Amino acid sequence: MTTTHGAPRVLLRRLREIMALSESGEVRLARIVVDIAGIMVAEVCSIYLRRRDESMELVATEGLNREAIHKTHLARGEGLIGLVVERAEAVNLPEAQEHPSYSYRPETGEEVYHSFLGVPILRQGRAVGVLTVQNRTPRHYSEEEVEALQITAMVLAELVASGELGLAKGAVSRKTRMLKGAVLSEGIALGHVVLHVPRVAVDTLIADNPEHEEQRLADAIEKLRNTIDDMLSRGDVARAGEHRDVLEAYRMFAHDRGWIRRMNEAVATGLTAEAAVAKVQNDTRARIVRQTAPFLRERFNDLNDLSNRLLRMLTGRTTAADEDLPEDTVLVAHTMGPAELLDYDRERLRGLILEEGAGSSHVAIVARALELPAIGQANSILNFLETGDPVVVDADSGEVHIRPTPDQVSTFQEKVRFKARRQAQYAKLKDQPAVTRDGVEIELLMNAGLLVDLPHLEESGASGIGLFRTEFQFMIASTFPRLDEQQKIYAQVLDEVDGKPVVFRSLDIGGDKVLPYLRSSHEENPALGWRAIRMALDRPALLRTQMRALMRAAKGREVRIMLPMVSEVSEISAAHELVDKEIRHMEQHGYTLPERFQLGVMIEVPALLWQLDQLLPLVDFVSVGSNDLLQFLYAADRTNVHVAQRFDPLSSPVLAMLGEIVAKADEHNVPLTLCGEMAGQPLEAMALVALGFRSISMAPASLGPVKAMIRSMDAGAVRCKLKEVVSEERGEVRRQLEDFAIQNEVLI
Ligand code: PEP
Ligand code: MG
């Protein structure tokens, strides 16, 4: 293979001619392999495409036995083809048969070939096919040859995606199907599929005038930066701080020098501006697919989103977001950036399904804020549905029903109606007091973390925010929020709650809550690691900046700060010292001090239970973080699906422990709340009230059901029942409490 210099250009020209032919897909593929083999001086050129069962089917070949076309299927992961798919990158081998992955297929007659070069045909980061060349002589293919084949694979990817090849064999089956995923944002949605295909078809790959392409690329980048600036100054975004943070990240990426240099280099090889953007996007995607670090993937999603915007500018194409959406759109995508989701008209969106997407991803945070039912990690779902398919997103159980049966549709419609009726009933309770039948008043508070959560305070009738998880803002930002940025957000929160109390929890980061911009070392047990207050005391500037921002934001109003994951009394003294320093600093610099400053502690580490007598006199309030407290009490990881549900919070040890905390808080006269998930479950909340809790904090959606339960219960009667149940030690606390509630018409 000596005549391949300039191969990319020659190949691209030839491909353009073949694409212009009005022949069937099969014929065009056959021509393509002949031409590639000729231009690249290879004895063999073959194309394999992915089938529904994930196998790779030989669909065209020059050099191998043609009889094998459509007959040779390589199972997932099989052979060198499987290796290319798995790695999603080129495999370049002088002696293919010596490679452990080599799989011999007699029907192809390939045993006489030694060297092998295979490149993936990538679509949305996944290999949908493989393009190979082989030679009789053992040789290592040059970088330029690899590049030439990769560019050809890009064109093939477009052809496959456009459906022009007419290879209908892999089309989606029309059967009803259920797929399981992970809940990203709760709720149920019925609707019709709209595929969010950000990929923009690039028809013109080869540049006639490279200088002109350079200029086009530069102009498009400039335009892209301007649109982001425009978005940032738009009223709705400017108000919603977290959306703003996301866009700030975009602005940063849009100035990324490495990205721009790589695109310019691609233009220099003779590609058009759009082909250069697509090539760099594909290369980055292939590299990132093998990365498991969530923050790297999240960065890539942002970059990918930007590339798609750039492609649309260069080609003048639009996305589904710009087209007429059905009234009941369920968006389906492999992955999606948060700003892409925000591009859609929320009025028309019913649900979201992603093949990727972790609960902590940016898009999931935005979906929750928009109250959009969303399911992630729905593996390979794009293989099973098409635009217009009816679909049910059951983001309560994490199931997607594709093309549901009429029975399934009516069952889910009934569930949705039932939820709506209940919601309407709860809305009526909004201004009613949360008082039990025997006159015990309970303070119901709301958990929040983003500015878009705040309207729920008014809607739900909560009397304040019992837990503001400040780390959420930090998790969606691209860089560590500066003092003035933090101050602005906290001031917005305090303005919006209009005098109602807010408990700001200091940063609970570390462990699995990774901040992309904060370097952290690998930890074997992140939940037990360097996190929350531990990190804050080792890096005091973090906590001091946050306190300073809060106190300045308060402008004389009251400030409540709560410390997470405290394990020793000494940590509280250390935090007090930092607070004192901060107050002195404010005084020295002439700032107005908060009208009142309260410092509280979360009880979520069991060791604190034996330090309550020393701890309680030092704090203004405490709040039980039952999510963490229970995971440490039962030694059961709250994020591990195999054990998270294994132990019941309504069990004797938990109730005994909580009872003791109530008794100690009463003895020391320190206000007590519980802000873990338990508080939002009506039956659990009933037990908490019976134990003596007079304040609980929960997700906004739980406030209605819990208030309805409180207004129907008799605290004294439940307390007696609870004592009896716990002392019997029959281990059936939940069932007995449930029976009691039903008999006594408590709305659980
Ligand atoms: C808890 O641990 O119960 C809690 C409220 O905090 P988080 O869920 O944020 O850890
Ligand atoms: Mg916690």
Short mmCIF file of N, CA, C and O and ligand atoms in Angstrom, two decimals, residues 505 508 513 531 564-565 602 604 625 627-628 638, ligand 2:
data_model
loop_
_atom_site.label_atom_id
_atom_site.label_comp_id
_atom_site.label_asym_id
_atom_site.label_seq_id
_atom_site.Cartn_x
_atom_site.Cartn_y
_atom_site.Cartn_z
N ARG A 505 -27.94 23.93 54.33
CA ARG A 505 -26.95 22.95 54.76
C ARG A 505 -25.63 23.28 54.09
O ARG A 505 -25.59 23.52 52.88
N ASP A 508 -22.38 19.47 51.22
CA ASP A 508 -22.24 18.04 51.51
C ASP A 508 -21.64 17.39 50.28
O ASP A 508 -22.29 16.61 49.58
N LYS A 513 -20.72 12.52 45.57
CA LYS A 513 -21.13 13.82 45.02
C LYS A 513 -19.89 14.53 44.50
O LYS A 513 -19.23 15.27 45.24
N ARG A 531 -15.60 13.66 53.17
CA ARG A 531 -16.76 14.35 52.62
C ARG A 531 -17.32 15.35 53.65
O ARG A 531 -16.93 15.34 54.80
N PRO A 564 -23.44 19.00 57.85
CA PRO A 564 -23.72 17.58 57.58
C PRO A 564 -22.60 16.66 58.07
O PRO A 564 -21.45 17.07 58.16
N MET A 565 -22.96 15.42 58.36
CA MET A 565 -21.98 14.35 58.65
C MET A 565 -21.07 14.63 59.84
O MET A 565 -19.92 14.18 59.87
N MET A 602 -26.61 18.04 61.62
CA MET A 602 -27.39 16.88 61.20
C MET A 602 -26.96 15.68 62.03
O MET A 602 -25.76 15.47 62.24
N GLU A 604 -26.53 12.20 61.59
CA GLU A 604 -26.54 11.14 60.58
C GLU A 604 -25.40 10.13 60.77
O GLU A 604 -25.29 9.18 60.01
N GLY A 625 -30.77 13.20 59.79
CA GLY A 625 -30.64 12.81 58.37
C GLY A 625 -30.83 11.31 58.31
O GLY A 625 -29.86 10.56 58.36
N ASN A 627 -31.61 9.26 56.07
CA ASN A 627 -31.07 8.49 54.94
C ASN A 627 -29.68 7.96 55.29
O ASN A 627 -29.40 6.77 55.15
N ASP A 628 -28.83 8.87 55.76
CA ASP A 628 -27.48 8.43 56.11
C ASP A 628 -27.46 7.68 57.44
O ASP A 628 -26.79 6.67 57.57
N ARG A 638 -27.03 3.02 50.86
CA ARG A 638 -28.33 3.53 50.41
C ARG A 638 -28.44 3.59 48.89
O ARG A 638 -29.53 3.71 48.35
MG MG B 2 -27.14 12.86 54.49
#
